[in-house]
């Protein structure tokens, strides 16, 4: 078995993290006190305890959006801390989701809070050499009008590092169809697009909508595609990269504990032609690191060196960066992977 040290050492991209799911307990507590938020220390503590049924997670996210993260400096702090933690895990580039809808009233507000994230990006690049891009993400539990407004803010206040849009929160409560107009608007303005679809056991039809109507450039989760071989073929033919999360709590909750890893959809995805790339999603909340997320692909799902090497390439191909940067990464990251594999081979 390859060890955690190997997975920490290989150069990695992080293409699927939610900024609010990366906050450390200390920082959450500290900022909640500073902003005199109503969320209690007990509620914050519950956010970091990974139970069978996650409790109070939504409440914690909403408190962060509406009353804890109020100033650009708050966003600067959490962004810098996230990138620092990931850089220590061998992450060299991160593309991170942030939901402006719950925190911003208008385009000015959006640009103001975003400036804190961008400042965090700049400081992390200077201090740690890690690069980052922002993917403002539609809150699918809010209205389609709010989604349109978010895209309009991005058009009114463009930024070179706010490259595209995503959509997240609970797919059961917010199926993708109603957000097609917001995605089309984003596409017309040259914004790249990704979408959470096929998470929480939601039907493969949601993944089809993301591809055919929302025009996505990559997919997040998409586990239920395995129930539809034609759809898998289409995703493969379109060369869409799928970000996956081995620690995703839905399957931890719903599959039997003793056969969880054997039955997990991720295990079957590559054989169906899906080009997957492992990620941490909400790393501090789910108590997972990039090295452990990668390690789970090997330890839990049995993927060997060749598959892991392919995942590395998938991430580079799916990144929202220029082709020239991808070429550099392909050469450097594969060389590093091969060298490290020789050193760490059991
Ligand atoms: Zn996610």
Short mmCIF file of C-alpha atoms and ligand atoms in Angstrom, two decimals:
data_model
loop_
_atom_site.label_atom_id
_atom_site.label_comp_id
_atom_site.label_asym_id
_atom_site.label_seq_id
_atom_site.Cartn_x
_atom_site.Cartn_y
_atom_site.Cartn_z
CA UNK A 1 0.00 0.00 0.00
CA UNK A 2 1.14 3.52 -0.76
CA UNK A 3 1.30 5.66 2.37
CA UNK A 4 -0.18 9.04 3.25
CA UNK A 5 3.32 10.54 2.84
CA UNK A 6 3.22 9.64 -0.87
CA UNK A 7 -0.17 11.25 -1.35
CA UNK A 8 0.98 14.35 0.51
CA UNK A 9 4.11 14.63 -1.62
CA UNK A 10 2.58 14.36 -5.10
CA UNK A 11 1.71 17.75 -6.64
CA UNK A 12 -2.07 18.10 -6.61
CA UNK A 13 -4.83 20.35 -7.86
CA UNK A 14 -7.92 21.01 -5.71
CA UNK A 15 -10.91 21.54 -8.00
CA UNK A 16 -13.78 21.03 -5.57
CA UNK A 17 -13.78 22.79 -2.23
CA UNK A 18 -16.37 25.12 -0.76
CA UNK A 19 -14.78 28.11 0.94
CA UNK A 20 -17.16 27.94 3.90
CA UNK A 21 -16.40 24.25 4.39
CA UNK A 22 -12.69 24.98 4.81
CA UNK A 23 -12.89 27.17 7.93
CA UNK A 24 -11.10 25.91 11.02
CA UNK A 25 -13.05 25.65 14.25
CA UNK A 26 -10.81 28.25 15.91
CA UNK A 27 -11.36 30.78 13.13
CA UNK A 28 -15.14 30.14 13.06
CA UNK A 29 -15.33 30.68 16.82
CA UNK A 30 -13.09 33.72 16.70
CA UNK A 31 -14.98 35.45 13.87
CA UNK A 32 -18.37 34.60 15.41
CA UNK A 33 -17.33 36.39 18.60
CA UNK A 34 -15.86 39.33 16.71
CA UNK A 35 -19.05 39.84 14.67
CA UNK A 36 -21.31 39.11 17.68
CA UNK A 37 -23.10 36.35 15.74
CA UNK A 38 -26.01 34.51 17.36
CA UNK A 39 -24.59 31.04 16.65
CA UNK A 40 -23.43 29.39 19.87
CA UNK A 41 -20.12 27.69 20.63
CA UNK A 42 -22.02 24.38 20.89
CA UNK A 43 -23.50 24.83 17.42
CA UNK A 44 -20.06 25.63 16.03
CA UNK A 45 -18.60 22.54 17.73
CA UNK A 46 -21.34 20.38 16.15
CA UNK A 47 -20.21 21.60 12.71
CA UNK A 48 -16.93 19.75 13.22
CA UNK A 49 -18.26 16.46 14.57
CA UNK A 50 -18.84 14.03 11.79
CA UNK A 51 -21.80 11.96 12.91
CA UNK A 52 -23.94 9.37 11.16
CA UNK A 53 -26.43 12.10 10.38
CA UNK A 54 -24.76 15.50 10.14
CA UNK A 55 -26.67 17.85 12.42
CA UNK A 56 -26.84 21.60 12.24
CA UNK A 57 -24.53 21.88 9.26
CA UNK A 58 -26.95 23.99 7.26
CA UNK A 59 -27.51 26.31 10.22
CA UNK A 60 -23.74 26.78 10.52
CA UNK A 61 -23.35 27.56 6.82
CA UNK A 62 -26.21 30.06 6.92
CA UNK A 63 -24.80 31.73 10.04
CA UNK A 64 -21.43 32.06 8.31
CA UNK A 65 -23.07 33.67 5.28
CA UNK A 66 -25.37 36.09 7.04
CA UNK A 67 -23.68 37.09 10.28
CA UNK A 68 -20.12 35.80 10.67
CA UNK A 69 -18.33 36.64 7.41
CA UNK A 70 -19.21 40.29 7.00
CA UNK A 71 -16.02 42.10 5.99
CA UNK A 72 -13.40 41.57 3.26
CA UNK A 73 -10.82 40.86 6.00
CA UNK A 74 -12.94 37.89 7.17
CA UNK A 75 -12.83 36.41 3.68
CA UNK A 76 -9.13 37.21 3.37
CA UNK A 77 -8.42 35.28 6.55
CA UNK A 78 -10.37 32.13 5.67
CA UNK A 79 -9.05 32.09 2.10
CA UNK A 80 -5.44 32.45 3.22
CA UNK A 81 -5.83 29.81 5.93
CA UNK A 82 -7.44 27.38 3.48
CA UNK A 83 -4.69 27.82 0.88
CA UNK A 84 -2.00 27.51 3.58
CA UNK A 85 -3.44 24.22 4.82
CA UNK A 86 -3.78 22.86 1.28
CA UNK A 87 -0.29 24.03 0.23
CA UNK A 88 1.15 22.06 3.17
CA UNK A 89 -0.61 19.02 1.67
CA UNK A 90 1.06 19.42 -1.71
CA UNK A 91 -1.74 21.36 -3.42
CA UNK A 92 -0.28 23.75 -6.00
CA UNK A 93 -3.52 25.14 -7.45
CA UNK A 94 -7.05 25.46 -6.07
CA UNK A 95 -10.38 26.40 -7.68
CA UNK A 96 -12.81 27.22 -4.93
CA UNK A 97 -16.58 27.63 -4.70
CA UNK A 98 -18.15 30.55 -2.87
CA UNK A 99 -21.90 31.32 -2.66
CA UNK A 100 -22.34 35.11 -2.81
CA UNK A 101 -26.16 34.96 -2.59
CA UNK A 102 -26.38 34.50 1.19
CA UNK A 103 -23.82 37.22 1.92
CA UNK A 104 -24.34 39.97 -0.69
CA UNK A 105 -27.18 42.37 -1.51
CA UNK A 106 -25.87 43.70 -4.82
CA UNK A 107 -22.94 43.86 -7.24
CA UNK A 108 -21.06 46.38 -5.10
CA UNK A 109 -21.36 44.16 -2.07
CA UNK A 110 -20.25 41.18 -4.16
CA UNK A 111 -17.12 43.00 -5.37
CA UNK A 112 -16.37 44.25 -1.84
CA UNK A 113 -16.43 40.81 -0.20
CA UNK A 114 -14.78 39.16 -3.20
CA UNK A 115 -11.84 41.59 -2.80
CA UNK A 116 -11.02 39.82 0.47
CA UNK A 117 -10.88 36.44 -1.28
CA UNK A 118 -8.72 37.82 -4.09
CA UNK A 119 -6.35 39.42 -1.55
CA UNK A 120 -6.10 36.01 0.13
CA UNK A 121 -5.24 34.48 -3.26
CA UNK A 122 -2.49 37.08 -3.86
CA UNK A 123 -0.92 36.65 -0.42
CA UNK A 124 -0.98 32.86 -0.71
CA UNK A 125 0.69 32.98 -4.10
CA UNK A 126 3.42 35.29 -2.76
CA UNK A 127 4.01 33.36 0.47
CA UNK A 128 3.37 29.75 -0.60
CA UNK A 129 3.53 29.68 -4.41
CA UNK A 130 0.01 28.24 -4.64
CA UNK A 131 -2.33 29.63 -7.34
CA UNK A 132 -6.09 29.93 -7.02
CA UNK A 133 -9.27 30.75 -8.94
CA UNK A 134 -12.73 31.59 -7.67
CA UNK A 135 -15.95 29.92 -8.81
CA UNK A 136 -18.94 31.87 -7.48
CA UNK A 137 -21.64 29.29 -6.99
CA UNK A 138 -25.42 29.42 -7.24
CA UNK A 139 -27.27 28.61 -4.03
CA UNK A 140 -29.85 26.16 -5.38
CA UNK A 141 -31.96 26.49 -2.22
CA UNK A 142 -32.50 30.16 -3.15
CA UNK A 143 -34.62 31.33 -6.11
CA UNK A 144 -33.78 31.22 -9.84
CA UNK A 145 -33.99 35.04 -9.69
CA UNK A 146 -31.25 35.11 -7.04
CA UNK A 147 -29.15 32.90 -9.33
CA UNK A 148 -29.64 35.34 -12.22
CA UNK A 149 -28.69 38.21 -9.93
CA UNK A 150 -25.45 36.45 -8.94
CA UNK A 151 -24.44 36.01 -12.58
CA UNK A 152 -25.38 39.64 -13.29
CA UNK A 153 -23.12 40.78 -10.41
CA UNK A 154 -20.26 38.79 -11.94
CA UNK A 155 -20.86 40.42 -15.34
CA UNK A 156 -21.06 43.90 -13.81
CA UNK A 157 -17.98 43.34 -11.64
CA UNK A 158 -15.76 40.99 -13.65
CA UNK A 159 -12.46 39.73 -12.26
CA UNK A 160 -9.85 37.69 -14.08
CA UNK A 161 -9.70 35.18 -11.20
CA UNK A 162 -13.50 34.74 -10.99
CA UNK A 163 -13.48 32.43 -14.00
CA UNK A 164 -16.82 30.71 -13.94
CA UNK A 165 -19.86 29.56 -12.03
CA UNK A 166 -20.98 26.49 -10.14
CA UNK A 167 -24.13 25.40 -8.34
CA UNK A 168 -24.36 23.72 -4.95
CA UNK A 169 -26.30 23.19 -1.72
CA UNK A 170 -29.05 20.59 -1.63
CA UNK A 171 -29.80 19.09 -5.06
CA UNK A 172 -32.96 17.43 -3.71
CA UNK A 173 -34.42 20.86 -2.89
CA UNK A 174 -33.09 22.58 -6.03
CA UNK A 175 -33.10 20.45 -9.20
CA UNK A 176 -31.05 22.02 -11.99
CA UNK A 177 -33.72 22.85 -14.63
CA UNK A 178 -34.85 26.10 -13.07
CA UNK A 179 -31.29 27.49 -13.15
CA UNK A 180 -30.76 27.01 -16.89
CA UNK A 181 -31.34 30.73 -17.71
CA UNK A 182 -28.60 31.77 -15.23
CA UNK A 183 -26.21 29.25 -16.79
CA UNK A 184 -27.04 30.43 -20.30
CA UNK A 185 -26.39 34.05 -19.29
CA UNK A 186 -23.03 33.03 -17.80
CA UNK A 187 -22.15 31.15 -20.99
CA UNK A 188 -23.00 34.13 -23.19
CA UNK A 189 -20.53 36.20 -21.17
CA UNK A 190 -17.69 33.73 -21.47
CA UNK A 191 -17.86 32.34 -17.95
CA UNK A 192 -16.88 28.70 -17.57
CA UNK A 193 -19.45 26.38 -15.98
CA UNK A 194 -19.48 23.44 -13.65
CA UNK A 195 -22.37 21.98 -11.63
CA UNK A 196 -23.07 19.67 -8.72
CA UNK A 197 -25.33 17.01 -10.24
CA UNK A 198 -26.11 13.41 -9.39
CA UNK A 199 -25.21 13.93 -5.71
CA UNK A 200 -27.42 12.65 -2.81
CA UNK A 201 -28.67 9.85 -5.07
CA UNK A 202 -30.38 12.40 -7.36
CA UNK A 203 -31.37 11.05 -10.80
CA UNK A 204 -28.99 10.92 -13.78
CA UNK A 205 -31.50 13.20 -15.54
CA UNK A 206 -30.01 16.05 -13.49
CA UNK A 207 -26.60 15.29 -15.00
CA UNK A 208 -28.12 15.32 -18.49
CA UNK A 209 -29.67 18.72 -17.79
CA UNK A 210 -26.27 20.01 -16.64
CA UNK A 211 -24.66 18.84 -19.87
CA UNK A 212 -27.37 19.61 -22.43
CA UNK A 213 -29.05 22.69 -21.02
CA UNK A 214 -26.54 24.29 -18.65
CA UNK A 215 -23.59 23.67 -20.98
CA UNK A 216 -21.15 22.60 -18.30
CA UNK A 217 -17.39 22.39 -18.90
CA UNK A 218 -17.00 19.89 -16.06
CA UNK A 219 -19.14 18.04 -13.52
CA UNK A 220 -19.12 17.75 -9.73
CA UNK A 221 -19.99 14.37 -8.14
CA UNK A 222 -22.15 12.85 -10.94
CA UNK A 223 -22.19 9.50 -9.09
CA UNK A 224 -25.58 8.41 -10.38
CA UNK A 225 -24.24 8.48 -13.96
CA UNK A 226 -23.20 4.87 -13.24
CA UNK A 227 -26.90 3.91 -13.46
CA UNK A 228 -26.98 5.08 -17.08
CA UNK A 229 -24.25 3.63 -19.36
CA UNK A 230 -25.31 5.81 -22.32
CA UNK A 231 -24.83 8.88 -20.18
CA UNK A 232 -21.40 7.64 -19.10
CA UNK A 233 -20.42 7.24 -22.74
CA UNK A 234 -21.60 10.76 -23.50
CA UNK A 235 -19.63 12.25 -20.59
CA UNK A 236 -16.57 10.36 -21.83
CA UNK A 237 -17.10 11.42 -25.47
CA UNK A 238 -17.44 15.05 -24.42
CA UNK A 239 -14.27 14.62 -22.34
CA UNK A 240 -15.93 16.18 -19.29
CA UNK A 241 -13.86 15.74 -16.13
CA UNK A 242 -15.82 14.73 -13.01
CA UNK A 243 -14.65 15.93 -9.58
CA UNK A 244 -15.44 13.27 -6.98
CA UNK A 245 -15.32 13.25 -3.20
CA UNK A 246 -14.43 9.88 -1.64
CA UNK A 247 -15.45 11.18 1.82
CA UNK A 248 -18.88 12.38 0.60
CA UNK A 249 -21.25 11.80 3.48
CA UNK A 250 -24.27 10.57 1.46
CA UNK A 251 -22.74 7.16 0.74
CA UNK A 252 -21.23 6.93 4.21
CA UNK A 253 -24.78 7.30 5.54
CA UNK A 254 -26.68 5.15 3.07
CA UNK A 255 -24.41 2.20 2.22
CA UNK A 256 -23.82 -0.64 4.71
CA UNK A 257 -20.72 -0.02 6.76
CA UNK A 258 -19.04 -3.35 5.93
CA UNK A 259 -19.52 -3.08 2.16
CA UNK A 260 -19.36 0.70 1.83
CA UNK A 261 -16.10 0.84 -0.12
CA UNK A 262 -16.98 -2.12 -2.37
CA UNK A 263 -20.37 -0.65 -3.35
CA UNK A 264 -19.29 2.97 -3.70
CA UNK A 265 -20.05 4.43 -7.17
CA UNK A 266 -16.56 5.98 -7.40
CA UNK A 267 -15.10 2.49 -7.64
CA UNK A 268 -17.05 1.83 -10.87
CA UNK A 269 -16.73 5.22 -12.54
CA UNK A 270 -13.37 4.85 -14.37
CA UNK A 271 -14.34 1.48 -15.90
CA UNK A 272 -17.43 3.21 -17.35
CA UNK A 273 -15.18 5.74 -19.09
CA UNK A 274 -15.61 8.55 -16.58
CA UNK A 275 -12.51 10.69 -16.03
CA UNK A 276 -12.57 11.41 -12.31
CA UNK A 277 -10.45 13.54 -9.99
CA UNK A 278 -10.55 13.24 -6.16
CA UNK A 279 -11.24 16.22 -3.90
CA UNK A 280 -12.03 17.23 -0.31
CA UNK A 281 -15.30 19.26 -0.70
CA UNK A 282 -15.61 20.59 2.89
CA UNK A 283 -12.23 19.58 4.33
CA UNK A 284 -12.37 20.94 7.88
CA UNK A 285 -16.01 19.99 8.37
CA UNK A 286 -15.53 16.48 6.99
CA UNK A 287 -12.17 16.02 8.73
CA UNK A 288 -10.42 15.17 5.47
CA UNK A 289 -7.23 16.45 3.83
CA UNK A 290 -6.16 16.33 0.16
CA UNK A 291 -3.63 13.57 0.94
CA UNK A 292 -6.31 11.48 2.67
CA UNK A 293 -8.86 12.07 -0.10
CA UNK A 294 -6.30 10.81 -2.62
CA UNK A 295 -5.30 8.02 -0.25
CA UNK A 296 -8.92 6.86 0.06
CA UNK A 297 -8.97 6.27 -3.70
CA UNK A 298 -6.16 3.76 -3.13
CA UNK A 299 -6.84 2.38 0.35
CA UNK A 300 -10.67 2.17 0.16
CA UNK A 301 -11.42 1.83 -3.54
CA UNK A 302 -8.35 -0.11 -4.63
CA UNK A 303 -7.07 2.13 -7.42
CA UNK A 304 -3.42 1.40 -8.25
CA UNK A 305 -0.60 3.64 -9.52
CA UNK A 306 -1.77 3.72 -13.17
CA UNK A 307 -5.26 4.85 -12.20
CA UNK A 308 -3.91 7.42 -9.74
CA UNK A 309 -1.62 8.79 -12.44
CA UNK A 310 -4.65 9.11 -14.74
CA UNK A 311 -6.58 10.99 -12.00
CA UNK A 312 -3.69 13.44 -11.80
CA UNK A 313 -3.93 14.09 -15.55
CA UNK A 314 -7.73 14.33 -15.38
CA UNK A 315 -7.46 17.15 -12.84
CA UNK A 316 -5.05 19.08 -15.04
CA UNK A 317 -7.28 18.62 -18.11
CA UNK A 318 -10.33 19.76 -16.15
CA UNK A 319 -8.75 22.85 -14.56
CA UNK A 320 -10.08 26.28 -15.56
CA UNK A 321 -6.62 27.56 -16.63
CA UNK A 322 -4.88 28.24 -19.94
CA UNK A 323 -3.55 25.36 -22.02
CA UNK A 324 0.04 26.62 -21.62
CA UNK A 325 -0.23 26.19 -17.84
CA UNK A 326 -1.68 22.71 -18.30
CA UNK A 327 1.29 21.67 -20.46
CA UNK A 328 3.72 22.80 -17.76
CA UNK A 329 1.78 20.92 -15.07
CA UNK A 330 1.52 17.75 -17.17
CA UNK A 331 5.29 17.57 -17.55
CA UNK A 332 6.16 18.57 -13.98
CA UNK A 333 3.46 16.71 -12.08
CA UNK A 334 3.83 13.44 -13.96
CA UNK A 335 7.63 13.53 -13.55
CA UNK A 336 7.20 14.18 -9.82
CA UNK A 337 4.57 11.41 -9.55
CA UNK A 338 6.86 8.87 -11.25
CA UNK A 339 9.87 9.80 -9.10
CA UNK A 340 7.85 9.71 -5.89
CA UNK A 341 6.27 6.41 -6.84
CA UNK A 342 9.75 4.82 -7.15
CA UNK A 343 10.73 6.25 -3.77
CA UNK A 344 7.52 5.24 -1.98
CA UNK A 345 6.72 1.96 -3.73
CA UNK A 346 5.94 -0.66 -1.07
ZN1 LIG B 1 -19.37 20.11 -3.23
#
